[in-house]
Every structure is written in C-alpha cells, then in structure tokens.
Amino acid sequence: MTGVVGAVRGAVDGDCLVGRCRKEGCTVSLGGAPRNRLVVDFDKPGSPLGPDQARCDYLFVAEAAGRALVGLIEVKKGRIDASEARRQLQAGARGAEPLVPSCRSIVFRPILVSGGGMRRAERTAMRRAYVSFHGRREPLRRMACKARLMSAFAP
C-alpha cells in the first residue's frame, strides 16, 4: 500500500473527518469504496483550509490494489457555473497537495456532483475544464446526486 490514507489522516484535524459526502440535500454514495479510506470536509472546523479560502467541499482519499485514489468533490444543488466549480476544485487541489504525498500510483479525479441539469454553454465549459494536482491535469467529471463515487474512478 501507498500509505496515503495514513499520511492524510495524520496531517488533518480529526474534527473535519466525516463518514459521508452530503451537502445541500445532495448525497454521494460511498458504496463500493475501499474500506481503507477517509473523507475530509473542507467546510468543517479544523479543516486544513482557512475559513476565507476558496475551496471545494470534500477531499476523498482511499487505497486499493496498490493505488491511491484521490477525489476532490464539489457539490452543487442549483444552477451550475462550470468555471466557478473548476475554481473551487482547483483551490481544493492546492490545499490538498501538501496533505497527499506525491506518488505515481495516485489516481486523481476532480468531481462535480449536481442534482440539476446544465445549460449547453456550461456543458461545453465542463468539457474544457481541467484541474491540476501534483503536476497532472485531469478533466472535471460530473456525477448526479446519489451516484456512486467509485464510478468516477472507473477507466
């Protein structure tokens, strides 16, 4: 194992660790996620990001089959602004980089979870939006509320 979950657990205040991803009435299912995992709520007291910093909602870290799975999650209930979601996810990535040791076996996903539809312009912007993490760029992935988080890590 990579030891990424342990490294992150040791670097964050236990008060911001949560057992589920739920904001604004929208839930992300952790069903099928590896047991060796943790979820950091960046909005909770004790978060590694300051209260006035831009941020996404969650950092998900897990270990499975010798790989580290790292997901940054932004949850939106209403109208989606792709550029704002990308900005929040990138801010979360900058905040997570010191917490998550860099290694080749990291599978990184920036994830936008939403319950509503998207206008055509926002769908186009989403296809062009990328987030950088430890020198790698990944496109934003969109999921519906109640979807399984692990589907974002499928190839």
PDB file of C-alpha atoms in Angstrom:
ATOM      1  CA  MET A   1       0.000   0.000   0.000  1.00  0.00           C
ATOM      2  CA  THR A   2       0.997   3.561  -0.583  1.00  0.00           C
ATOM      3  CA  GLY A   3       0.255   4.834   2.941  1.00  0.00           C
ATOM      4  CA  VAL A   4      -1.570   7.866   1.531  1.00  0.00           C
ATOM      5  CA  VAL A   5      -4.621   7.452   3.779  1.00  0.00           C
ATOM      6  CA  GLY A   6      -2.421   7.331   6.881  1.00  0.00           C
ATOM      7  CA  ALA A   7      -0.409  10.351   5.750  1.00  0.00           C
ATOM      8  CA  VAL A   8      -3.543  12.430   5.192  1.00  0.00           C
ATOM      9  CA  ARG A   9      -5.129  11.234   8.449  1.00  0.00           C
ATOM     10  CA  GLY A  10      -2.010  12.355  10.313  1.00  0.00           C
ATOM     11  CA  ALA A  11      -1.996  15.751   8.602  1.00  0.00           C
ATOM     12  CA  VAL A  12      -5.589  16.828   9.296  1.00  0.00           C
ATOM     13  CA  ASP A  13      -7.588  17.604  12.404  1.00  0.00           C
ATOM     14  CA  GLY A  14      -9.930  14.727  13.258  1.00  0.00           C
ATOM     15  CA  ASP A  15     -12.852  17.171  13.592  1.00  0.00           C
ATOM     16  CA  CYS A  16     -13.018  17.609   9.808  1.00  0.00           C
ATOM     17  CA  LEU A  17     -13.100  13.863   9.040  1.00  0.00           C
ATOM     18  CA  VAL A  18     -16.581  12.670   8.115  1.00  0.00           C
ATOM     19  CA  GLY A  19     -18.181   9.365   7.163  1.00  0.00           C
ATOM     20  CA  ARG A  20     -20.262  10.583   4.229  1.00  0.00           C
ATOM     21  CA  CYS A  21     -20.494  13.196   1.489  1.00  0.00           C
ATOM     22  CA  ARG A  22     -23.691  15.208   1.798  1.00  0.00           C
ATOM     23  CA  LYS A  23     -24.300  18.908   1.158  1.00  0.00           C
ATOM     24  CA  GLU A  24     -27.340  20.921   0.144  1.00  0.00           C
ATOM     25  CA  GLY A  25     -29.545  17.811   0.165  1.00  0.00           C
ATOM     26  CA  CYS A  26     -27.301  16.010  -2.322  1.00  0.00           C
ATOM     27  CA  THR A  27     -25.539  12.800  -1.296  1.00  0.00           C
ATOM     28  CA  VAL A  28     -22.674  10.942  -2.936  1.00  0.00           C
ATOM     29  CA  SER A  29     -22.731   7.195  -2.317  1.00  0.00           C
ATOM     30  CA  LEU A  30     -19.579   5.650  -0.865  1.00  0.00           C
ATOM     31  CA  GLY A  31     -20.919   2.191  -1.684  1.00  0.00           C
ATOM     32  CA  GLY A  32     -18.190   0.032  -3.166  1.00  0.00           C
ATOM     33  CA  ALA A  33     -15.431   2.341  -1.934  1.00  0.00           C
ATOM     34  CA  PRO A  34     -12.400   0.681  -0.322  1.00  0.00           C
ATOM     35  CA  ARG A  35     -12.542   0.262   3.444  1.00  0.00           C
ATOM     36  CA  ASN A  36      -9.183   1.986   3.800  1.00  0.00           C
ATOM     37  CA  ARG A  37     -10.481   5.483   3.123  1.00  0.00           C
ATOM     38  CA  LEU A  38     -11.234   8.838   4.622  1.00  0.00           C
ATOM     39  CA  VAL A  39     -13.276  11.884   3.721  1.00  0.00           C
ATOM     40  CA  VAL A  40     -12.172  15.387   4.715  1.00  0.00           C
ATOM     41  CA  ASP A  41     -14.909  18.025   4.866  1.00  0.00           C
ATOM     42  CA  PHE A  42     -13.172  21.274   3.930  1.00  0.00           C
ATOM     43  CA  ASP A  43     -16.069  23.295   5.444  1.00  0.00           C
ATOM     44  CA  LYS A  44     -15.747  21.847   8.965  1.00  0.00           C
ATOM     45  CA  PRO A  45     -13.817  23.469  11.800  1.00  0.00           C
ATOM     46  CA  GLY A  46     -10.288  22.113  11.829  1.00  0.00           C
ATOM     47  CA  SER A  47     -10.146  21.988   8.040  1.00  0.00           C
ATOM     48  CA  PRO A  48      -6.647  22.468   6.632  1.00  0.00           C
ATOM     49  CA  LEU A  49      -8.070  25.317   4.533  1.00  0.00           C
ATOM     50  CA  GLY A  50      -8.816  28.628   6.217  1.00  0.00           C
ATOM     51  CA  PRO A  51     -12.402  29.872   6.524  1.00  0.00           C
ATOM     52  CA  ASP A  52     -11.836  32.656   3.985  1.00  0.00           C
ATOM     53  CA  GLN A  53     -10.100  30.499   1.371  1.00  0.00           C
ATOM     54  CA  ALA A  54     -11.834  29.273  -1.774  1.00  0.00           C
ATOM     55  CA  ARG A  55     -12.304  25.514  -1.620  1.00  0.00           C
ATOM     56  CA  CYS A  56     -14.288  22.543  -2.789  1.00  0.00           C
ATOM     57  CA  ASP A  57     -16.484  20.602  -0.386  1.00  0.00           C
ATOM     58  CA  TYR A  58     -14.589  17.331   0.163  1.00  0.00           C
ATOM     59  CA  LEU A  59     -11.310  15.506  -0.224  1.00  0.00           C
ATOM     60  CA  PHE A  60     -11.734  11.740  -0.632  1.00  0.00           C
ATOM     61  CA  VAL A  61      -8.669   9.511  -0.190  1.00  0.00           C
ATOM     62  CA  ALA A  62      -8.610   5.719  -0.392  1.00  0.00           C
ATOM     63  CA  GLU A  63      -6.194   2.885  -1.054  1.00  0.00           C
ATOM     64  CA  ALA A  64      -6.964  -0.173  -3.130  1.00  0.00           C
ATOM     65  CA  ALA A  65      -4.836  -2.654  -5.090  1.00  0.00           C
ATOM     66  CA  GLY A  66      -1.640  -0.670  -4.522  1.00  0.00           C
ATOM     67  CA  ARG A  67      -3.177   2.547  -5.840  1.00  0.00           C
ATOM     68  CA  ALA A  68      -4.134   5.730  -4.058  1.00  0.00           C
ATOM     69  CA  LEU A  69      -7.495   7.158  -5.077  1.00  0.00           C
ATOM     70  CA  VAL A  70      -7.799  10.913  -4.556  1.00  0.00           C
ATOM     71  CA  GLY A  71     -11.016  12.745  -5.336  1.00  0.00           C
ATOM     72  CA  LEU A  72     -11.862  16.379  -4.862  1.00  0.00           C
ATOM     73  CA  ILE A  73     -15.624  16.826  -4.709  1.00  0.00           C
ATOM     74  CA  GLU A  74     -17.766  19.923  -5.221  1.00  0.00           C
ATOM     75  CA  VAL A  75     -21.499  19.559  -4.613  1.00  0.00           C
ATOM     76  CA  LYS A  76     -23.948  21.934  -6.318  1.00  0.00           C
ATOM     77  CA  LYS A  77     -27.705  21.863  -5.921  1.00  0.00           C
ATOM     78  CA  GLY A  78     -28.916  24.634  -8.221  1.00  0.00           C
ATOM     79  CA  ARG A  79     -27.648  26.202 -11.411  1.00  0.00           C
ATOM     80  CA  ILE A  80     -24.124  25.136 -12.292  1.00  0.00           C
ATOM     81  CA  ASP A  81     -21.357  27.539 -13.222  1.00  0.00           C
ATOM     82  CA  ALA A  82     -18.582  25.344 -14.637  1.00  0.00           C
ATOM     83  CA  SER A  83     -15.871  27.976 -14.253  1.00  0.00           C
ATOM     84  CA  GLU A  84     -16.790  28.552 -10.602  1.00  0.00           C
ATOM     85  CA  ALA A  85     -16.823  24.806  -9.919  1.00  0.00           C
ATOM     86  CA  ARG A  86     -13.397  24.468 -11.586  1.00  0.00           C
ATOM     87  CA  ARG A  87     -12.055  27.371  -9.500  1.00  0.00           C
ATOM     88  CA  GLN A  88     -13.280  25.757  -6.275  1.00  0.00           C
ATOM     89  CA  LEU A  89     -11.884  22.332  -7.227  1.00  0.00           C
ATOM     90  CA  GLN A  90      -8.523  23.850  -8.178  1.00  0.00           C
ATOM     91  CA  ALA A  91      -8.403  25.700  -4.845  1.00  0.00           C
ATOM     92  CA  GLY A  92      -9.141  22.399  -3.100  1.00  0.00           C
ATOM     93  CA  ALA A  93      -6.350  20.741  -5.093  1.00  0.00           C
ATOM     94  CA  ARG A  94      -3.860  23.395  -3.983  1.00  0.00           C
ATOM     95  CA  GLY A  95      -4.947  22.849  -0.385  1.00  0.00           C
ATOM     96  CA  ALA A  96      -4.755  19.054  -0.687  1.00  0.00           C
ATOM     97  CA  GLU A  97      -1.327  18.865  -2.340  1.00  0.00           C
ATOM     98  CA  PRO A  98       0.611  19.352   0.930  1.00  0.00           C
ATOM     99  CA  LEU A  99      -1.568  16.695   2.607  1.00  0.00           C
ATOM    100  CA  VAL A 100      -1.329  13.986  -0.063  1.00  0.00           C
ATOM    101  CA  PRO A 101       2.162  12.633  -0.741  1.00  0.00           C
ATOM    102  CA  SER A 102       3.042  12.661  -4.428  1.00  0.00           C
ATOM    103  CA  CYS A 103       3.457   9.225  -5.949  1.00  0.00           C
ATOM    104  CA  ARG A 104       2.980   7.609  -9.338  1.00  0.00           C
ATOM    105  CA  SER A 105       0.216   5.323  -8.171  1.00  0.00           C
ATOM    106  CA  ILE A 106      -2.235   8.179  -7.486  1.00  0.00           C
ATOM    107  CA  VAL A 107      -5.479   8.164  -9.448  1.00  0.00           C
ATOM    108  CA  PHE A 108      -6.807  11.723  -9.179  1.00  0.00           C
ATOM    109  CA  ARG A 109     -10.348  12.866 -10.028  1.00  0.00           C
ATOM    110  CA  PRO A 110     -11.905  16.346  -9.713  1.00  0.00           C
ATOM    111  CA  ILE A 111     -15.638  15.690  -9.390  1.00  0.00           C
ATOM    112  CA  LEU A 112     -18.651  17.972  -9.685  1.00  0.00           C
ATOM    113  CA  VAL A 113     -21.800  16.454  -8.172  1.00  0.00           C
ATOM    114  CA  SER A 114     -25.088  18.085  -9.075  1.00  0.00           C
ATOM    115  CA  GLY A 115     -28.787  17.436  -8.859  1.00  0.00           C
ATOM    116  CA  GLY A 116     -29.937  19.654 -11.687  1.00  0.00           C
ATOM    117  CA  GLY A 117     -29.399  19.970 -15.390  1.00  0.00           C
ATOM    118  CA  MET A 118     -26.822  22.075 -17.171  1.00  0.00           C
ATOM    119  CA  ARG A 119     -27.179  24.620 -19.923  1.00  0.00           C
ATOM    120  CA  ARG A 120     -25.349  23.863 -23.153  1.00  0.00           C
ATOM    121  CA  ALA A 121     -22.743  26.580 -22.536  1.00  0.00           C
ATOM    122  CA  GLU A 122     -21.925  25.072 -19.145  1.00  0.00           C
ATOM    123  CA  ARG A 123     -21.637  21.556 -20.591  1.00  0.00           C
ATOM    124  CA  THR A 124     -19.188  22.916 -23.168  1.00  0.00           C
ATOM    125  CA  ALA A 125     -17.213  24.709 -20.451  1.00  0.00           C
ATOM    126  CA  MET A 126     -17.111  21.486 -18.399  1.00  0.00           C
ATOM    127  CA  ARG A 127     -15.538  19.583 -21.295  1.00  0.00           C
ATOM    128  CA  ARG A 128     -12.759  22.178 -21.415  1.00  0.00           C
ATOM    129  CA  ALA A 129     -12.185  22.432 -17.658  1.00  0.00           C
ATOM    130  CA  TYR A 130      -9.151  20.790 -16.076  1.00  0.00           C
ATOM    131  CA  VAL A 131      -7.750  20.715 -12.549  1.00  0.00           C
ATOM    132  CA  SER A 132      -4.046  20.269 -11.780  1.00  0.00           C
ATOM    133  CA  PHE A 133      -2.833  18.139  -8.884  1.00  0.00           C
ATOM    134  CA  HIS A 134       0.819  17.254  -8.264  1.00  0.00           C
ATOM    135  CA  GLY A 135       1.677  18.291 -11.814  1.00  0.00           C
ATOM    136  CA  ARG A 136      -1.046  16.231 -13.514  1.00  0.00           C
ATOM    137  CA  ARG A 137      -4.071  17.712 -15.256  1.00  0.00           C
ATOM    138  CA  GLU A 138      -7.412  15.924 -15.099  1.00  0.00           C
ATOM    139  CA  PRO A 139     -10.718  16.906 -16.677  1.00  0.00           C
ATOM    140  CA  LEU A 140     -13.686  17.612 -14.443  1.00  0.00           C
ATOM    141  CA  ARG A 141     -16.068  14.703 -14.109  1.00  0.00           C
ATOM    142  CA  ARG A 142     -19.738  15.255 -13.439  1.00  0.00           C
ATOM    143  CA  MET A 143     -21.910  12.942 -11.369  1.00  0.00           C
ATOM    144  CA  ALA A 144     -25.560  13.048 -10.375  1.00  0.00           C
ATOM    145  CA  CYS A 145     -26.616  13.175  -6.737  1.00  0.00           C
ATOM    146  CA  LYS A 146     -26.879   9.698  -5.184  1.00  0.00           C
ATOM    147  CA  ALA A 147     -24.420   8.235  -7.735  1.00  0.00           C
ATOM    148  CA  ARG A 148     -21.585   6.027  -6.525  1.00  0.00           C
ATOM    149  CA  LEU A 149     -18.365   7.938  -6.078  1.00  0.00           C
ATOM    150  CA  MET A 150     -16.341   4.965  -7.303  1.00  0.00           C
ATOM    151  CA  SER A 151     -17.852   5.343 -10.787  1.00  0.00           C
ATOM    152  CA  ALA A 152     -15.683   8.464 -11.189  1.00  0.00           C
ATOM    153  CA  PHE A 153     -12.573   6.289 -10.752  1.00  0.00           C
ATOM    154  CA  ALA A 154     -13.544   3.788 -13.439  1.00  0.00           C
ATOM    155  CA  PRO A 155     -11.293   3.934 -16.507  1.00  0.00           C
TER     156      PRO A 155
END
